[in-house]
Coordinates of C-alpha atoms in Angstrom, one line a residue:
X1450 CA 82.0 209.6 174.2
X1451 CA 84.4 212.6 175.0
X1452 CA 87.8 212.6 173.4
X1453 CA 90.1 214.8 175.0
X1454 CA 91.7 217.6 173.3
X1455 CA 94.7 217.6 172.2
X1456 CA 95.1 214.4 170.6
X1457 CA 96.3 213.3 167.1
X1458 CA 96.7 210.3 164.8
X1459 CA 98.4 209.3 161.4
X1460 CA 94.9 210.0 160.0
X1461 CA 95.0 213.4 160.7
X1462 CA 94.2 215.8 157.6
X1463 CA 94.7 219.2 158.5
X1464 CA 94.7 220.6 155.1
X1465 CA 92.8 221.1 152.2
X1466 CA 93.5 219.8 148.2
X1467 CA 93.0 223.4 146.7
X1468 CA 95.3 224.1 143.3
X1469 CA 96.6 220.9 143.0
X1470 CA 98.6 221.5 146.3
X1471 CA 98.1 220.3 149.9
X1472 CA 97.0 223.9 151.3
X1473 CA 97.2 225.7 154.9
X1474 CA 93.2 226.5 155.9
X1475 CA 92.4 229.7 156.5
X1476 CA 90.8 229.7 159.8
X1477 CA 91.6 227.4 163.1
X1478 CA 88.6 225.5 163.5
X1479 CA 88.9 221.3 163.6
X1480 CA 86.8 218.6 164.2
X1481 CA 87.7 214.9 165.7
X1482 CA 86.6 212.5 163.9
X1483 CA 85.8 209.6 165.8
X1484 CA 85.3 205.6 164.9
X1485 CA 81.9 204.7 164.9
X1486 CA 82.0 201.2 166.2
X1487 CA 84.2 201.8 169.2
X1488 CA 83.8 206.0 170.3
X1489 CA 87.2 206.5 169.7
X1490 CA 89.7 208.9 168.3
X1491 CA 90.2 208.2 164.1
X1492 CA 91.6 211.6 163.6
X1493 CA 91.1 214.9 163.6
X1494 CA 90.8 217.0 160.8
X1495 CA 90.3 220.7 159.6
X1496 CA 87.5 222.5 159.2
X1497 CA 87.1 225.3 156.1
X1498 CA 85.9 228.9 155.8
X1499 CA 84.1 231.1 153.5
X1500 CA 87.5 232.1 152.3
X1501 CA 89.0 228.0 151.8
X1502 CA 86.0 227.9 149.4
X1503 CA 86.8 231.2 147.9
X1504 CA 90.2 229.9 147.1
X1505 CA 89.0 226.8 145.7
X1506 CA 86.3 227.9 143.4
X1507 CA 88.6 230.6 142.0
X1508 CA 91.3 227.9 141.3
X1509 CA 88.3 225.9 139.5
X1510 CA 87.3 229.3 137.9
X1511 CA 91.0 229.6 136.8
X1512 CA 91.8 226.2 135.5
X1513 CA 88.8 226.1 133.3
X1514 CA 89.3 229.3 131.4
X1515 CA 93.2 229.7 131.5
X1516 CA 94.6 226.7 132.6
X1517 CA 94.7 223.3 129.8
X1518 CA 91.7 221.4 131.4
X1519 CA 89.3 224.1 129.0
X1520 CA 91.1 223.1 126.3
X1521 CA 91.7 219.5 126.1
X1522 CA 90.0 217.2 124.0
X1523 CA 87.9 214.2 125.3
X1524 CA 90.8 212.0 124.1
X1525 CA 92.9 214.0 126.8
X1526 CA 90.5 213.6 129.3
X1527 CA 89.8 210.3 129.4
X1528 CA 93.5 209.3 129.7
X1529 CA 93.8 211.4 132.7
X1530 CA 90.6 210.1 133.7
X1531 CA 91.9 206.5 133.8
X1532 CA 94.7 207.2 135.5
X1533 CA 93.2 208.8 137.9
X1534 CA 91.1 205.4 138.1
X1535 CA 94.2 203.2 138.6
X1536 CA 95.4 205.4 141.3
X1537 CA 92.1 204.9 143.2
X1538 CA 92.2 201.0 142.8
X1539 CA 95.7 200.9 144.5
X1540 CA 94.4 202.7 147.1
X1541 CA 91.1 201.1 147.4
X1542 CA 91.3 198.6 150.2
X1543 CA 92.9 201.2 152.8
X1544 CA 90.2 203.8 151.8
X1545 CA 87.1 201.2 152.1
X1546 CA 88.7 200.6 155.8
X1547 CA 88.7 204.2 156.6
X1548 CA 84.9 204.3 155.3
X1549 CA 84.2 201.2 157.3
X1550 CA 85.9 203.2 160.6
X1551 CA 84.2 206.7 159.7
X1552 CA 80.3 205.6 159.6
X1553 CA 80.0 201.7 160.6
X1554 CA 79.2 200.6 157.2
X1555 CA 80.1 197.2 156.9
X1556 CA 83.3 196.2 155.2
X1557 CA 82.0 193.7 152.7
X1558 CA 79.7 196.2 151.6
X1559 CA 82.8 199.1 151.3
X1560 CA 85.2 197.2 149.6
X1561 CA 83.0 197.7 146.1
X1562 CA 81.2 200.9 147.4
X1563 CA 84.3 202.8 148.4
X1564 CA 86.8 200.9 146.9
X1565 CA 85.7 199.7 143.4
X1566 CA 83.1 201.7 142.0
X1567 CA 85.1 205.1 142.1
X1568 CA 87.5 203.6 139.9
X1569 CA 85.2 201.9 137.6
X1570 CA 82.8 204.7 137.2
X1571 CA 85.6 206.8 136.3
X1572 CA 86.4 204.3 133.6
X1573 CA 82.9 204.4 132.4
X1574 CA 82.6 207.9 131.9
X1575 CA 86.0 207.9 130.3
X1576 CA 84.7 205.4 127.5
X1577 CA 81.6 207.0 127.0
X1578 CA 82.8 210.4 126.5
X1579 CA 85.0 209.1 123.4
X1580 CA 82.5 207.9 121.8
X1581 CA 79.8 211.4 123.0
X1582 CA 79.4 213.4 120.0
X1583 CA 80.5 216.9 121.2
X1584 CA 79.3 218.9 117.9
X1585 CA 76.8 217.5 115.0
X1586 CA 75.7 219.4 112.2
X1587 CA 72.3 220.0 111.0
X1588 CA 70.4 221.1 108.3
X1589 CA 68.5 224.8 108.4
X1590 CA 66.8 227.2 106.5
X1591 CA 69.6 229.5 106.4
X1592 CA 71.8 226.4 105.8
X1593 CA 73.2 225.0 108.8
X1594 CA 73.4 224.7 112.6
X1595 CA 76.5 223.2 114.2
X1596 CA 74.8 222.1 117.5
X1597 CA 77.8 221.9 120.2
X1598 CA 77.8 220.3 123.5
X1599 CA 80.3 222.8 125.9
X1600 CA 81.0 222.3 129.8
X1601 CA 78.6 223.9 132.1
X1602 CA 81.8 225.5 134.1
X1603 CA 82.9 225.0 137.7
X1604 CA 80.8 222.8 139.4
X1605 CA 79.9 222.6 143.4
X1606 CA 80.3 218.6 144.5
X1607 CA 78.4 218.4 148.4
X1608 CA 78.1 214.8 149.5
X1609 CA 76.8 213.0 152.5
X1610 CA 78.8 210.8 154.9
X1611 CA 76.5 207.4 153.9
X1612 CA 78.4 206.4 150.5
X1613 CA 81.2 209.2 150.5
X1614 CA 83.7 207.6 147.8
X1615 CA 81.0 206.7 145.7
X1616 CA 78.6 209.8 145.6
X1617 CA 81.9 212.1 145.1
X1618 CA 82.5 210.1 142.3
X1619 CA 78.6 210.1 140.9
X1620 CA 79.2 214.0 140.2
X1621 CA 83.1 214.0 140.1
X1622 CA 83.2 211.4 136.9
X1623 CA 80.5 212.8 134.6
X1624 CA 81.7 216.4 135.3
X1625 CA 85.7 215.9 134.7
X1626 CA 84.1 213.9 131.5
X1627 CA 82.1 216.9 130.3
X1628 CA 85.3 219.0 130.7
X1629 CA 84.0 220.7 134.0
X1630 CA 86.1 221.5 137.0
X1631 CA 85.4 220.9 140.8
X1632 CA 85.0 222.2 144.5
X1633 CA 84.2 219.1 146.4
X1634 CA 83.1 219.7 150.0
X1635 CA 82.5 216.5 151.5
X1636 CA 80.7 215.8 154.8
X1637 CA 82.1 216.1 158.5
X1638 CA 80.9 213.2 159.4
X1639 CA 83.4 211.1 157.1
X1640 CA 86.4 213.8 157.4
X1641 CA 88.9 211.7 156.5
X1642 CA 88.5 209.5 153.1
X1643 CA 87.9 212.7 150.8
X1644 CA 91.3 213.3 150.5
X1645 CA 92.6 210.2 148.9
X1646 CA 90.5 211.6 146.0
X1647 CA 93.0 214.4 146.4
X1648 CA 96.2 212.4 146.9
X1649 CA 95.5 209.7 143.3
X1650 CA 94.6 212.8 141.1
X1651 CA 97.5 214.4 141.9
X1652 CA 99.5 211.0 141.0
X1653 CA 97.3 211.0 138.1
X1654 CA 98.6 214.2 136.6
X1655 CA 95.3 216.2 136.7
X1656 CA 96.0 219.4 136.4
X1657 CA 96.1 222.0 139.2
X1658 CA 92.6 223.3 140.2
X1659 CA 90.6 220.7 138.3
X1660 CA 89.8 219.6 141.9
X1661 CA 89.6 220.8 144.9
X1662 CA 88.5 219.0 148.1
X1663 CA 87.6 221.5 151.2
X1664 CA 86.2 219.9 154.1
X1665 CA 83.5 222.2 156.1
X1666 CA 80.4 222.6 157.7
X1667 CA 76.9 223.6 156.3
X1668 CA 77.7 227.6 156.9
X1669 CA 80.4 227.5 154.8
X1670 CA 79.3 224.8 152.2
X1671 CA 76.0 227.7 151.6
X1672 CA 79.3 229.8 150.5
X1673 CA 80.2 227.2 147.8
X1674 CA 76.3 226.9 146.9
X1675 CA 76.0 231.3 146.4
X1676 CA 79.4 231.4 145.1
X1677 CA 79.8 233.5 141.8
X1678 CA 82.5 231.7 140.2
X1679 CA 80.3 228.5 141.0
X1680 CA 78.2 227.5 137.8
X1681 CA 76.3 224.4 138.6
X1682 CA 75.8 222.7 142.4
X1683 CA 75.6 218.8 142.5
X1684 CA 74.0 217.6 145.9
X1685 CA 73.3 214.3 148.0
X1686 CA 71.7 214.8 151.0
X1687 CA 68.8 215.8 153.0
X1688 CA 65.7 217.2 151.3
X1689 CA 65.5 219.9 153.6
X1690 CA 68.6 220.5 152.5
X1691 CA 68.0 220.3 149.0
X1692 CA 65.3 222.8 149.2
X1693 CA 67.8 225.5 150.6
X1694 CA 69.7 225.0 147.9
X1695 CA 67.8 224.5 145.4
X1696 CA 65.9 228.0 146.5
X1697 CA 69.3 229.6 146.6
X1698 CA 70.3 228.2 143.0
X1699 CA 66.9 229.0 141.6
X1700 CA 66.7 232.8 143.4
X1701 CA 71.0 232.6 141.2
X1702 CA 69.4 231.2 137.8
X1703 CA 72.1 228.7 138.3
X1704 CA 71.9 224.8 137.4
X1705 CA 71.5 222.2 140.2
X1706 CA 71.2 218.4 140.5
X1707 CA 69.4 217.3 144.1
X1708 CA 69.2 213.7 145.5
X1709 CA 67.4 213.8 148.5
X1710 CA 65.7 211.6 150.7
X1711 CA 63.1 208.3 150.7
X1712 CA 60.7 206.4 151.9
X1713 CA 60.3 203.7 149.6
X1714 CA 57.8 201.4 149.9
X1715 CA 58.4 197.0 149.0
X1716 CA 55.0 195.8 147.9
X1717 CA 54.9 192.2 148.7
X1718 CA 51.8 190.8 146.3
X1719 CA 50.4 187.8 147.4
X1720 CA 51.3 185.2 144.8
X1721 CA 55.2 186.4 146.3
X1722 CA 57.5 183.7 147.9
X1723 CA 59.1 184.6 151.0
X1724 CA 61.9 182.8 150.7
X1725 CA 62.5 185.5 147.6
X1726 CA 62.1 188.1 150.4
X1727 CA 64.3 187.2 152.3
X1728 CA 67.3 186.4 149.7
X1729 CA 66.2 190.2 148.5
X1730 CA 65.6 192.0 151.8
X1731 CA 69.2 193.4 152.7
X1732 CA 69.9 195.0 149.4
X1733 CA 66.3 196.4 149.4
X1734 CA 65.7 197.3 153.2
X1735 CA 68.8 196.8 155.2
X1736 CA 71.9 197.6 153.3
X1737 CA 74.7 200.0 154.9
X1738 CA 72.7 199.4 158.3
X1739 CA 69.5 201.3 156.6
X1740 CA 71.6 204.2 156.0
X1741 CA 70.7 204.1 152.5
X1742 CA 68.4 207.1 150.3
X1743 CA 66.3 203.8 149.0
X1744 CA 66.1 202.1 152.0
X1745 CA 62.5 200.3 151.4
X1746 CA 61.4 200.9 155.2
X1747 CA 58.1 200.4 154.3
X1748 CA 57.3 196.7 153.4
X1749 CA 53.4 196.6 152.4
X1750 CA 52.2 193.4 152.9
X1751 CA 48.5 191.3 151.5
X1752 CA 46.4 191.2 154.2
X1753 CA 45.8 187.3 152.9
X1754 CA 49.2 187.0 154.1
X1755 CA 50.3 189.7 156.2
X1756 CA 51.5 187.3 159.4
X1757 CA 53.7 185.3 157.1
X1758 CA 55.3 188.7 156.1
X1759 CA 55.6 190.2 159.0
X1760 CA 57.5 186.9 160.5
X1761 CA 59.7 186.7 157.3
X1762 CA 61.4 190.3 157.5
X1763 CA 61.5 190.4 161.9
X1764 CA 63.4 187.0 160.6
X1765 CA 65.6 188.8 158.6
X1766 CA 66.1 191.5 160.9
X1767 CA 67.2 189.0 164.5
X1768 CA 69.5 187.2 161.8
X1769 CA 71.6 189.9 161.1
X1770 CA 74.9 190.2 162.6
X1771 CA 75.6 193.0 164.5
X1772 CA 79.7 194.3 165.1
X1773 CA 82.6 195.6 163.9
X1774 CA 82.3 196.7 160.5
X1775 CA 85.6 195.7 159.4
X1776 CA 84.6 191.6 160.3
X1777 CA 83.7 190.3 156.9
X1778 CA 81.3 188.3 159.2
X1779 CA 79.6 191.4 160.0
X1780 CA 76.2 192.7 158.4
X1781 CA 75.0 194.8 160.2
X1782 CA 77.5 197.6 162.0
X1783 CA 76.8 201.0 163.9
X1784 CA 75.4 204.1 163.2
X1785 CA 77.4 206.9 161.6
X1786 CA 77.6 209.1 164.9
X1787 CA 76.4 209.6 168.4
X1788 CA 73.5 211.7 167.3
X1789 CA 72.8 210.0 164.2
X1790 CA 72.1 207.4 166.9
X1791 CA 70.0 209.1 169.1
X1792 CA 68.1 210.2 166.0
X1793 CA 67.2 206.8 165.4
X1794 CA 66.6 205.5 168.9
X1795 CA 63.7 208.3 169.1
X1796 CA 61.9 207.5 166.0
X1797 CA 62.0 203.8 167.7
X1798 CA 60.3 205.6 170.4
X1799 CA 58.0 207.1 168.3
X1800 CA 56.6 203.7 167.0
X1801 CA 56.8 202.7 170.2
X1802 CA 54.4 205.3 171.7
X1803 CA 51.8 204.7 168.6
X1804 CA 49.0 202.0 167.4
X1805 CA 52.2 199.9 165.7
X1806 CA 53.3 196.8 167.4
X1807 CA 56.8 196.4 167.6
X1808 CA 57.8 192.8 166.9
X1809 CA 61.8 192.5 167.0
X1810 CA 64.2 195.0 168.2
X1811 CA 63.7 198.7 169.9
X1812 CA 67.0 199.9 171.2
X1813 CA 70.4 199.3 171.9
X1814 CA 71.8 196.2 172.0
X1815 CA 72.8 194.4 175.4
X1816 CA 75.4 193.0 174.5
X1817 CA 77.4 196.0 173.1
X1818 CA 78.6 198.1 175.3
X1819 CA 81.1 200.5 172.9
X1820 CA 80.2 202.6 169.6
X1821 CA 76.3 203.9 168.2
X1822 CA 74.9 200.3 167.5
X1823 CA 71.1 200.0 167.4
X1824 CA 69.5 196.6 166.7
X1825 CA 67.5 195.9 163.4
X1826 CA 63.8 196.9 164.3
X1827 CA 60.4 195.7 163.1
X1828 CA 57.1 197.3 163.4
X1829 CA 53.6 195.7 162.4
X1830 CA 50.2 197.0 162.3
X1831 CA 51.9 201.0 161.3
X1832 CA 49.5 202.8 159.0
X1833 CA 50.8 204.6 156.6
X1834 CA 49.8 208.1 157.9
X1835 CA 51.8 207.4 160.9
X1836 CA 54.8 209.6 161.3
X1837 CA 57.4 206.4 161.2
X1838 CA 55.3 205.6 158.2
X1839 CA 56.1 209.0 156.5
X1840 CA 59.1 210.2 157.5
X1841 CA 63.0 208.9 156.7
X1842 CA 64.6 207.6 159.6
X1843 CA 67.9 206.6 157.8
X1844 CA 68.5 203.5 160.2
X1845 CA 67.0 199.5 160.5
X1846 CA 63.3 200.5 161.5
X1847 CA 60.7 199.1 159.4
X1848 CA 57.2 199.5 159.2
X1849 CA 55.2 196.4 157.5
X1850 CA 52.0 198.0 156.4
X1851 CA 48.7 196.0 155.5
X1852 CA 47.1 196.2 152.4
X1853 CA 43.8 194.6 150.7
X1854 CA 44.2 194.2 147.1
X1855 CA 47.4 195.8 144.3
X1856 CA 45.1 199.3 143.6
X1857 CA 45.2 199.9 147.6
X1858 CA 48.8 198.8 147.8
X1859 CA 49.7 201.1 144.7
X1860 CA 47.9 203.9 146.1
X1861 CA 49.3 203.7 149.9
X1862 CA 53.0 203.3 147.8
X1863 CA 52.5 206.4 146.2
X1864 CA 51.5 207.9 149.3
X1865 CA 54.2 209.6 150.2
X1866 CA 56.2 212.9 149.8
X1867 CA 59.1 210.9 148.3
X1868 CA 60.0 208.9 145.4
X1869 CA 63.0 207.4 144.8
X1870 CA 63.1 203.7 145.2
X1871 CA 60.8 200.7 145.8
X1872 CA 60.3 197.3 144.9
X1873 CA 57.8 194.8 143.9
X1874 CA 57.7 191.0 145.1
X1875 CA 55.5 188.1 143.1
X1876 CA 56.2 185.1 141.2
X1877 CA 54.5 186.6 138.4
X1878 CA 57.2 189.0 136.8
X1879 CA 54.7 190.7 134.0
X1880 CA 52.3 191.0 137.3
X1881 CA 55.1 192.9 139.4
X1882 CA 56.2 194.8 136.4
X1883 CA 52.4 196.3 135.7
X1884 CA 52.6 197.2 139.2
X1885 CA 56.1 198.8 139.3
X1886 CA 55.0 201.0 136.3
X1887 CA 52.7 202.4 138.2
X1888 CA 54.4 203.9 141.3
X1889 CA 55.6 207.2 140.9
X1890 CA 59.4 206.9 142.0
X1891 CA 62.4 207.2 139.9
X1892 CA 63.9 203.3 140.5
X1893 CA 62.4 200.4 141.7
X1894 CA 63.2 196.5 141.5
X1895 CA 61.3 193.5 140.9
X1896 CA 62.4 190.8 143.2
X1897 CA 65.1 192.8 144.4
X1898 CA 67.3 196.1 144.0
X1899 CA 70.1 196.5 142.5
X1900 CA 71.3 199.5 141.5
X1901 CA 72.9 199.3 138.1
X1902 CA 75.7 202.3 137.0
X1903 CA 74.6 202.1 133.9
X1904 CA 70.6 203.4 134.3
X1905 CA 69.9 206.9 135.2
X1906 CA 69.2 207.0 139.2
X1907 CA 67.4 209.9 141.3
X1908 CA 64.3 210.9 142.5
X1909 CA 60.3 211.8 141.7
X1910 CA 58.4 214.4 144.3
X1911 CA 60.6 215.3 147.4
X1912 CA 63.4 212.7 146.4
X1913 CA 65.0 215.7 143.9
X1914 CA 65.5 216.9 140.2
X1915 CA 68.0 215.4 138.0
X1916 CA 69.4 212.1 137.6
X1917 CA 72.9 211.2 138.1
X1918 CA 74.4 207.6 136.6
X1919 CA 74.0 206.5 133.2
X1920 CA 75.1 208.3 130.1
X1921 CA 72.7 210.6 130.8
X1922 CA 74.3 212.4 134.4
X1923 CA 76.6 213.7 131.1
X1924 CA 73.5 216.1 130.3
X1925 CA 74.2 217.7 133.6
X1926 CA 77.2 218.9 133.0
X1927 CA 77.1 219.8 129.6
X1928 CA 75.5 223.2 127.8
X1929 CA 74.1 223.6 124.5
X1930 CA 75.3 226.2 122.0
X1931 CA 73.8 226.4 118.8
X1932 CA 75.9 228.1 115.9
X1933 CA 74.0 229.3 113.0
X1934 CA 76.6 228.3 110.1
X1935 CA 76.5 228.5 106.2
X1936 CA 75.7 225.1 103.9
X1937 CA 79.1 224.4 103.5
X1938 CA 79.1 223.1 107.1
X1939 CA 76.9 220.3 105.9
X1940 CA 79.8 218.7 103.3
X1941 CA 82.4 218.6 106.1

C-alpha cells in the first residue's frame, strides 16, 4: 500500500537518544512506518548516518572512560538498573501495543514479550551482578594472582524487528550489568518502540551516553559494526548477516555475539500423544505467526504414524485465528511487512511447485482484504533435501517429514545448516531425552518449548557463536585481567 508523503502522526520519532539527550539527525532521510495489519500510516520516523553512529559511539566511548558509568560499582549499577526496570513496567502495555501495530505479532503474546520481560531481565541481571565476583585471588608461584573481571568497553546492540523490546534487552541488560556502555541500532521495520528504551532510562537517571538508540539501515549499521570506538558487536538477525559481520569483526580482532537463523526440526516418536502436540505446537512451531529464530517448521513424523501427524498439526494450523493483533482473541496476526509477505507467499509457491503435498493453507486469506496476512500452511510428503525443507522461511509453513525409526529421525534432524532449537515428542521422557541429547542444536524441548531466561540460549552450526541469557551472556561482556600480586594478597 502507498502512503502519501507528507503525512505525520503522534508516533512520529524524528530523533535519535544519543548523550542522554533527544538529538537532531544528521542527514534528511525518513522512513514511514506503517501498521502491519491494516497498510496504514503508524508513523514516520528518521533514518541515521555514518555520522549519527559516529556521535553515538563516541558518547559511549566517552561515558565509559570519563564519565561515572566506568567507575561505579555493581551496587551502583544495579540500582540504576532497576529503575530503569520500573520505568519500562509503567510503560509496558502502550509499548507491547506499538509492537503489536509495528510487525502483527499478536498482542497476548507482546504483553510479556515486549512489555514484561524487558523489565524483568533487567532485574535479573541486576541481582546477579551483586552477587558476581568481579576479582578473586589465587594462589601462585610467585605468590598471588588477583584474577579481575573488567567491562569489555562499548558495545554495538543490532536487533531484528521479530522480538524488538526483548532482544534489545538480551544484550542491553548483561552489558549495562558488566559495566559496558551502548549504541543500540534497532531495525526499520519496528521504527518506533526503540525509543521508549530511550525515554525510561533517562527517567531512570542513567547517565548520559550509557545508551544511545540510532535508528538506521544496514549501510550505516556496517558503520557501527567497523566502528573504532566500538569494542564488542552483539547481533540478532539473519545469518547472512551474521557472516558479514562476523567477517568484519574477525578481519577487527574484535569480540562478537551472532544469533542467526533456524530450521529446527520437532521429532514426533511414535509412542507420542497427539493431543500433547497439539497443546505444545504454537509455542514450538507457530508462535509470533512463525516469525520466530526456533520456529520448529520441520515436524518429522514415524512413518507408523505419519497420517495421524500430519492431520494433528494441518488441525492446528485451520484452528488458528487469524486478525488484528491487538484482539486478545487473536493468534495468529499478519506478517511484519509487505515484502516480508511476499517472501513468504513464494516459498509457499515453492512447495507448491515440488514433490510436497500441500494439505491446509497456500496463500492469502479470502476473507482479509487489508494488511500482509498469510494463512497458516501445511506441507506433507517434503523431504528433507527440498529447499522449503532447508531453508528459513520465517512465516507459518511447515513441512511434516517422514521418518522410519529414531537413528533416521536423528540423522534427518541434524541435517541441516542450522541448529538452534528443536523438540522431541513421546510419552516416554528418558526416551525423548536420549534423543534430544543427541541433536546438535543449542536448545531444544521435550514435549514442548519454552524458553527459560534463566538457561543460556543461542545456536550450533549456522545458527551463531555465543550464547546470550543466563548468567552466563555476563561472559560476553566481561574481560579478564590477570594481576600478578605478592602473597600478602592472599590474607586480604
Amino acid at each position: 500500500m502507498t502512503v502519501m508523503p507528507g503525512l505525520r502522526t503522534e508516533l512520529d520519532r524524528t530523533r535519535f537518544f544519543i548523550d542522554g539527550k533527544w538529538t537532531e539527525p544528521h542527514g534528511a532521510e525518513t522512513l514511514q512506518a506503517i501498521e502491519a495489519a491494516t497498510g496504514e500510516l503508524l508513523g514516520v520516523a528518521a533514518l541515521g548516518t555514518g555520522a549519527d553512529i559516529d556521535a553515538a559511539a563516541r558518547a559511549a566511548r566517552t561515558a565509559l572512560d570519563e564519565g561515572p558509568w566506568g567507575h561505579t560499582t555493581a551496587a551502583e549499577r544495579a540500582a540504576v538498573m532497576r529503575r530503569f526496570a520500573d520505568a519500562l513496567s509503567t510503560r509496558a502495555e502502550a509499548t507491547s501495543a506499538l509492537v503489536s501495530r509495528e510487525n502483527g505479532m499478536p498482542i497476548t503474546l507482546s504483553n510479556p514479550f515486549n512489555g514484561a520481560v524487558p523489565a524483568g531481565l533487567l532485574r535479573m541481571y541486576a541481582d546477579l551482578i551483586e552477587d558476581f565476583p568481579l576479582e578473586s585471588v589465587r594462589p601462585s608461584s610467585s605468590g598471588a594472582t588477583i584474577v579481575r573481571r573488567e567491562p569489555v568497553g562499548v558495545v554495538g546492540a543490532i536487533v531484528p524487528w521479530n522480538y524488538p523490546q526483548a532482544l534489545a534487552m538480551f544484550k542491553i541488560a548483561p552489558a549495562l550489568a558488566a559495566g559496558c556502555t551502548i549504541v543500540l541500532k534497532p531495525s526499520p521495520e519496528t521504527a518506533l518502540d526503540a525509543y521508549v528504551l530511550g525515554e525510561a532510562a533517562d527517567e531512570a537517571g542513567l547517565p548520559p551516553g550509557v545508551l544511545n538508540i540510532v535508528l538506521a539501515d544496514r549501510d550505516a549499521g556496517s558503520t557501527l559494526v567497523s566502528h573504532p570506538l566500538v569494542d564488542k558487536i552483539a547481533f540478532t538477525g539473519s545469518t547472512a548477516a551474521g557472516r558479514s559481520i562476523g567477517a568484519e569483526c574477525g578481519r577487527l580482532i574484535r569480540r562478537c555475539t551472532l544469533e542467526l537463523g533456524g530450521k529446527s526440526a520437532a521429532i514426533f516418536l511414535d509412542d507420542g500423544d497427539t493431543d500433547t502436540l497439539h497443546a505444545g505446537l504454537y509455542n514450538a512451531s507457530f508462535m509470533n505467526n512463525s516469525q520466530t529464530c526456533t520456529t520448529q517448521s520441520r515436524i518429522l513424523a514415524p512413518r507408523s504414524r505419519y497420517d495421524e501427524v500430519v492431520d494433528a498439526v494441518a488441525s492446528f494450523a485451520r484452528g488458528l485465528t487469524l486478525g488484528n493483533p491487538l484482539d486478545p482473541s487473536t493468534t495468529c496476526g499478519p506478517m511484519a511487512s509487505e515484502a516480508h509477505l511476499n517472501r513468504v507467499l513464494n516459498y509457499i509457491d515453492v512447495g507448491c511447485n515440488s514433490n510436497a503435498r500441500l494439505v491446509t493453507g497456500g496463500g492469502c486469506p479470502a476473507d482479509i482484504d487489508h494488511g500482509w496476512f498469510v494463512e497458516p500452511t501445511v506441507f506433507a510428503d517434503v523431504d528433507n533435501s527440498d529447499q522449503l525443507a532447508q531453508e528459513e522461511v520465517f512465516g507459518p509453513v511447515i513441512a511434516v517429514i517422514p521418518y522410519t525409526d529414531d537413528d533416521e529421525a536423528v540423522r534427518i534432524a541434524n541435517d541441516s545448516a542450522y541448529g538452534l532449537a528443536g523438540s522431541v515428542w513421546s510419552a516416554d521422557e528418558d526416551r525423548a531425552l536420549a534423543v534430544a541429547r543427541r541433536i546438535r542444536t543449542g536448545t531444544i524441548g521435550l514435549n514442548n518449548y519454552n524458553l527459560d531466561l534463566g538457561a543460556p540460549f543461542g545456536g550450533m552450526k549456522d545458527s551463531g557463536i555465543g550464547r546470550e541469557l543466563g548468567p552466563e551472556a555476563l561472559d560476553n561482556y566481561l574481560e579478564y585481567k590477570s594481576i600478578y600480586a605478592s602473597a600478602r594478597q592472599l590474607g586480604d
